[in-house]
mmCIF file of C-alpha atoms and ligand atoms in Angstrom:
data_model
loop_
_atom_site.group_PDB
_atom_site.id
_atom_site.type_symbol
_atom_site.label_atom_id
_atom_site.label_comp_id
_atom_site.label_asym_id
_atom_site.label_seq_id
_atom_site.Cartn_x
_atom_site.Cartn_y
_atom_site.Cartn_z
ATOM 1 C CA MET A 1 69.570 2.941 35.604
ATOM 2 C CA THR A 2 72.760 2.484 33.618
ATOM 3 C CA GLY A 3 75.570 -0.070 33.869
ATOM 4 C CA PRO A 4 75.762 -3.827 33.539
ATOM 5 C CA GLU A 5 73.025 -4.630 36.112
ATOM 6 C CA SER A 6 70.420 -2.903 33.993
ATOM 7 C CA GLU A 7 71.520 -4.504 30.747
ATOM 8 C CA GLY A 8 70.095 -7.940 31.565
ATOM 9 C CA SER A 9 66.603 -6.598 32.009
ATOM 10 C CA LEU A 10 66.763 -4.853 28.648
ATOM 11 C CA VAL A 11 67.100 -8.126 26.784
ATOM 12 C CA ARG A 12 63.696 -8.841 25.289
ATOM 13 C CA ARG A 13 62.990 -12.561 25.374
ATOM 14 C CA ALA A 14 60.157 -14.674 24.050
ATOM 15 C CA VAL A 15 59.367 -18.360 23.725
ATOM 16 C CA CYS A 16 57.742 -20.295 20.868
ATOM 17 C CA PRO A 17 56.416 -23.495 22.481
ATOM 18 C CA GLY A 18 55.096 -26.648 20.866
ATOM 19 C CA SER A 19 55.564 -30.336 20.197
ATOM 20 C CA PHE A 20 57.374 -29.833 16.881
ATOM 21 C CA ASP A 21 56.818 -33.451 15.831
ATOM 22 C CA PRO A 22 58.280 -32.523 13.371
ATOM 23 C CA ILE A 23 58.921 -28.824 12.752
ATOM 24 C CA THR A 24 57.069 -27.501 9.671
ATOM 25 C CA ASN A 25 57.363 -24.399 7.495
ATOM 26 C CA GLY A 26 54.466 -22.947 9.529
ATOM 27 C CA HIS A 27 56.461 -23.202 12.773
ATOM 28 C CA LEU A 28 59.542 -21.854 11.052
ATOM 29 C CA ASP A 29 57.624 -18.833 9.789
ATOM 30 C CA ILE A 30 56.532 -17.954 13.345
ATOM 31 C CA ILE A 31 60.026 -18.538 14.769
ATOM 32 C CA SER A 32 61.686 -16.355 12.136
ATOM 33 C CA ARG A 33 59.152 -13.559 12.682
ATOM 34 C CA ALA A 34 59.625 -13.776 16.458
ATOM 35 C CA SER A 35 63.398 -13.649 15.984
ATOM 36 C CA ARG A 36 63.017 -10.293 14.249
ATOM 37 C CA LEU A 37 60.888 -8.885 17.078
ATOM 38 C CA TYR A 38 62.856 -10.118 20.095
ATOM 39 C CA ASP A 39 66.505 -10.135 21.159
ATOM 40 C CA GLU A 40 66.350 -13.802 22.178
ATOM 41 C CA VAL A 41 63.837 -16.421 21.119
ATOM 42 C CA TYR A 42 63.589 -19.787 22.831
ATOM 43 C CA VAL A 43 62.029 -22.663 20.961
ATOM 44 C CA ALA A 44 60.665 -24.923 23.713
ATOM 45 C CA VAL A 45 59.920 -28.513 22.786
ATOM 46 C CA MET A 46 57.355 -29.420 25.414
ATOM 47 C CA ILE A 47 57.691 -33.058 26.451
ATOM 48 C CA ASN A 48 54.420 -34.921 26.794
ATOM 49 C CA LYS A 49 55.185 -38.344 28.251
ATOM 50 C CA ALA A 50 51.632 -39.520 27.590
ATOM 51 C CA LYS A 51 51.944 -38.882 23.857
ATOM 52 C CA LYS A 52 54.522 -40.821 21.891
ATOM 53 C CA GLY A 53 55.583 -38.831 18.877
ATOM 54 C CA LEU A 54 56.823 -39.967 15.493
ATOM 55 C CA PHE A 55 60.190 -38.454 16.409
ATOM 56 C CA GLU A 56 62.035 -38.720 19.724
ATOM 57 C CA VAL A 57 62.528 -35.416 21.522
ATOM 58 C CA ASP A 58 66.270 -35.430 20.695
ATOM 59 C CA GLU A 59 65.487 -35.917 17.016
ATOM 60 C CA ARG A 60 63.019 -33.008 17.067
ATOM 61 C CA LEU A 61 65.612 -30.798 18.769
ATOM 62 C CA ASP A 62 68.207 -31.778 16.207
ATOM 63 C CA LEU A 63 65.896 -30.975 13.257
ATOM 64 C CA ILE A 64 64.934 -27.625 14.796
ATOM 65 C CA ARG A 65 68.627 -26.845 15.366
ATOM 66 C CA GLN A 66 69.421 -27.519 11.727
ATOM 67 C CA VAL A 67 66.590 -25.472 10.247
ATOM 68 C CA THR A 68 67.026 -22.478 12.569
ATOM 69 C CA ALA A 69 70.838 -22.339 12.275
ATOM 70 C CA GLU A 70 70.645 -19.053 10.357
ATOM 71 C CA TYR A 71 68.878 -17.275 13.242
ATOM 72 C CA GLU A 72 71.601 -16.306 15.686
ATOM 73 C CA ASN A 73 69.235 -15.278 18.467
ATOM 74 C CA VAL A 74 67.251 -18.541 18.541
ATOM 75 C CA ARG A 75 67.901 -21.130 21.284
ATOM 76 C CA ILE A 76 66.373 -24.579 21.423
ATOM 77 C CA GLU A 77 65.472 -26.514 24.549
ATOM 78 C CA ALA A 78 63.291 -29.401 25.632
ATOM 79 C CA PHE A 79 61.112 -28.911 28.685
ATOM 80 C CA HIS A 80 58.963 -31.129 30.852
ATOM 81 C CA GLY A 81 56.449 -29.247 32.972
ATOM 82 C CA LEU A 82 54.503 -26.020 32.905
ATOM 83 C CA LEU A 83 55.389 -23.484 30.242
ATOM 84 C CA VAL A 84 55.100 -20.683 32.811
ATOM 85 C CA ASP A 85 57.874 -22.340 34.849
ATOM 86 C CA PHE A 86 60.072 -22.503 31.747
ATOM 87 C CA CYS A 87 59.430 -18.756 31.337
ATOM 88 C CA LYS A 88 60.051 -17.918 34.989
ATOM 89 C CA GLN A 89 63.362 -19.796 35.078
ATOM 90 C CA ARG A 90 64.670 -17.922 32.035
ATOM 91 C CA ASP A 91 63.150 -14.503 32.674
ATOM 92 C CA ILE A 92 60.895 -14.722 29.602
ATOM 93 C CA PRO A 93 57.855 -12.411 29.740
ATOM 94 C CA ALA A 94 56.243 -13.371 26.421
ATOM 95 C CA ILE A 95 54.920 -16.443 24.622
ATOM 96 C CA VAL A 96 54.604 -16.111 20.840
ATOM 97 C CA LYS A 97 52.039 -18.307 19.092
ATOM 98 C CA GLY A 98 50.761 -18.576 15.546
ATOM 99 C CA LEU A 99 47.007 -18.380 15.062
ATOM 100 C CA ARG A 100 45.952 -20.409 12.065
ATOM 101 C CA ALA A 101 42.195 -20.089 12.076
ATOM 102 C CA VAL A 102 39.230 -19.316 14.289
ATOM 103 C CA SER A 103 39.305 -22.958 15.345
ATOM 104 C CA ASP A 104 42.635 -22.320 17.154
ATOM 105 C CA PHE A 105 41.222 -19.361 18.997
ATOM 106 C CA ASP A 106 39.119 -20.824 21.844
ATOM 107 C CA TYR A 107 41.804 -23.132 23.132
ATOM 108 C CA GLU A 108 44.613 -20.629 22.636
ATOM 109 C CA LEU A 109 42.646 -17.949 24.483
ATOM 110 C CA GLN A 110 42.041 -20.315 27.414
ATOM 111 C CA MET A 111 45.730 -21.169 27.606
ATOM 112 C CA ALA A 112 46.800 -17.538 27.300
ATOM 113 C CA GLN A 113 44.458 -16.502 30.105
ATOM 114 C CA MET A 114 45.515 -19.425 32.290
ATOM 115 C CA ASN A 115 49.218 -18.678 31.780
ATOM 116 C CA ASN A 116 48.696 -14.995 32.472
ATOM 117 C CA GLY A 117 46.745 -15.814 35.625
ATOM 118 C CA LEU A 118 49.413 -18.255 36.806
ATOM 119 C CA SER A 119 52.400 -15.972 36.400
ATOM 120 C CA GLY A 120 51.669 -12.762 34.507
ATOM 121 C CA VAL A 121 53.356 -14.006 31.321
ATOM 122 C CA GLU A 122 51.799 -12.486 28.192
ATOM 123 C CA THR A 123 50.862 -14.370 25.023
ATOM 124 C CA LEU A 124 51.249 -12.656 21.657
ATOM 125 C CA PHE A 125 49.411 -14.077 18.679
ATOM 126 C CA VAL A 126 50.907 -13.782 15.232
ATOM 127 C CA PRO A 127 48.538 -14.352 12.320
ATOM 128 C CA THR A 128 49.761 -17.318 10.316
ATOM 129 C CA ASN A 129 51.033 -16.753 6.827
ATOM 130 C CA PRO A 130 47.993 -17.777 4.690
ATOM 131 C CA THR A 131 50.211 -20.231 2.796
ATOM 132 C CA TYR A 132 50.446 -22.291 5.995
ATOM 133 C CA SER A 133 47.049 -21.713 7.549
ATOM 134 C CA PHE A 134 45.976 -25.351 7.065
ATOM 135 C CA LEU A 135 49.333 -26.794 8.051
ATOM 136 C CA SER A 136 50.008 -28.859 11.163
ATOM 137 C CA SER A 137 52.559 -31.517 12.085
ATOM 138 C CA SER A 138 49.751 -34.088 12.340
ATOM 139 C CA LEU A 139 48.556 -33.350 8.823
ATOM 140 C CA VAL A 140 52.092 -33.578 7.449
ATOM 141 C CA LYS A 141 52.559 -36.989 9.126
ATOM 142 C CA GLU A 142 49.205 -38.224 7.885
ATOM 143 C CA VAL A 143 49.828 -37.172 4.292
ATOM 144 C CA ALA A 144 53.439 -38.404 4.295
ATOM 145 C CA THR A 145 52.392 -41.775 5.732
ATOM 146 C CA TRP A 146 50.207 -42.385 2.697
ATOM 147 C CA GLY A 147 52.861 -41.263 0.258
ATOM 148 C CA GLY A 148 51.553 -37.743 -0.396
ATOM 149 C CA ASP A 149 53.978 -34.983 -1.337
ATOM 150 C CA VAL A 150 54.794 -32.718 1.617
ATOM 151 C CA SER A 151 57.985 -31.242 0.164
ATOM 152 C CA HIS A 152 56.480 -27.738 0.076
ATOM 153 C CA LEU A 153 55.376 -27.943 3.725
ATOM 154 C CA VAL A 154 58.569 -28.872 5.561
ATOM 155 C CA PRO A 155 62.259 -27.971 5.198
ATOM 156 C CA PRO A 156 64.349 -30.470 3.144
ATOM 157 C CA VAL A 157 66.092 -32.050 6.190
ATOM 158 C CA VAL A 158 62.696 -32.688 7.772
ATOM 159 C CA LEU A 159 61.427 -34.234 4.552
ATOM 160 C CA GLU A 160 64.447 -36.520 4.516
ATOM 161 C CA ALA A 161 63.885 -37.500 8.157
ATOM 162 C CA LEU A 162 60.197 -38.169 7.494
ATOM 163 C CA ASN A 163 60.952 -40.347 4.485
ATOM 164 C CA LYS A 164 63.534 -42.277 6.480
ATOM 165 C CA ARG A 165 61.191 -42.776 9.414
ATOM 166 C CA LEU A 166 58.377 -43.901 7.152
ATOM 167 C CA ARG A 167 60.876 -46.056 5.183
ATOM 168 C CA ARG A 168 60.231 -44.607 1.811
ATOM 169 C CA ASP A 169 63.701 -43.269 0.954
HETATM 170 P P1 ADP B 201 50.918 -28.388 19.692
HETATM 171 O O1 ADP B 201 51.584 -29.340 20.560
HETATM 172 O O2 ADP B 201 50.450 -27.134 20.381
HETATM 173 O O3 ADP B 201 49.958 -28.956 18.678
HETATM 174 P P2 ADP B 201 52.641 -27.757 17.507
HETATM 175 O O4 ADP B 201 54.045 -28.197 17.612
HETATM 176 O O5 ADP B 201 51.825 -28.406 16.449
HETATM 177 O O6 ADP B 201 52.107 -27.839 18.926
HETATM 178 O O7 ADP B 201 52.579 -26.200 17.255
HETATM 179 C C1 ADP B 201 53.103 -25.316 18.211
HETATM 180 C C2 ADP B 201 52.688 -23.914 17.899
HETATM 181 O O8 ADP B 201 53.227 -23.520 16.653
HETATM 182 C C3 ADP B 201 51.184 -23.742 17.737
HETATM 183 O O9 ADP B 201 50.559 -23.509 18.962
HETATM 184 C C4 ADP B 201 51.124 -22.523 16.857
HETATM 185 O O10 ADP B 201 51.309 -21.372 17.647
HETATM 186 C C5 ADP B 201 52.343 -22.678 15.979
HETATM 187 N N1 ADP B 201 52.004 -23.271 14.685
HETATM 188 C C6 ADP B 201 51.793 -24.564 14.375
HETATM 189 N N2 ADP B 201 51.512 -24.720 13.079
HETATM 190 C C7 ADP B 201 51.533 -23.494 12.538
HETATM 191 C C8 ADP B 201 51.294 -22.964 11.241
HETATM 192 N N3 ADP B 201 50.963 -23.743 10.218
HETATM 193 N N4 ADP B 201 51.417 -21.642 11.071
HETATM 194 C C9 ADP B 201 51.734 -20.860 12.103
HETATM 195 N N5 ADP B 201 51.948 -21.275 13.358
HETATM 196 C C10 ADP B 201 51.848 -22.566 13.575
#
């Protein structure tokens, strides 16, 4: 098929989901790699009302917006609900996730199979850059709370926000 109706379906979309509390260099690595593979990449900040984060959802969105500004095909949204519904509503057939270590695998496999069973959405795993294989938002918060240096693990604006939040600026 040719013409405008067919063009929409040719846009390859993917989503990188997570809490991003806050975004780290590990997340950014996966987002930038996904942005090279897909026409449009959504970064979905999944809202978990039961879990209060260090940063409000709007603050997380704002930090992500700043550090992904150079990627023209990246969009950022918050979402409350099932990831497969986020995908369905935006015609996204693929979820892109970073796999850090074997310890990530069991849970990620369960989620991938559940999501595929629920709606047919596929999950693609990208092996984490070894530099970031130990890195998580929780670890960054833990280390930063006790005054450890995390400047090599998060972008500068995130470092600034962390220092401000933990009142050490
Ligand atoms: P969650 O709420 O799943 O813990 P996170 O915001 O910590 O979410 O991470 C979201 C996703 O980002 C993870 O499922 C993983 O795919 C990816 N990710 C997180 N940290 C890293 C990292 N250091 N390297 C590569 N990918 C990562």
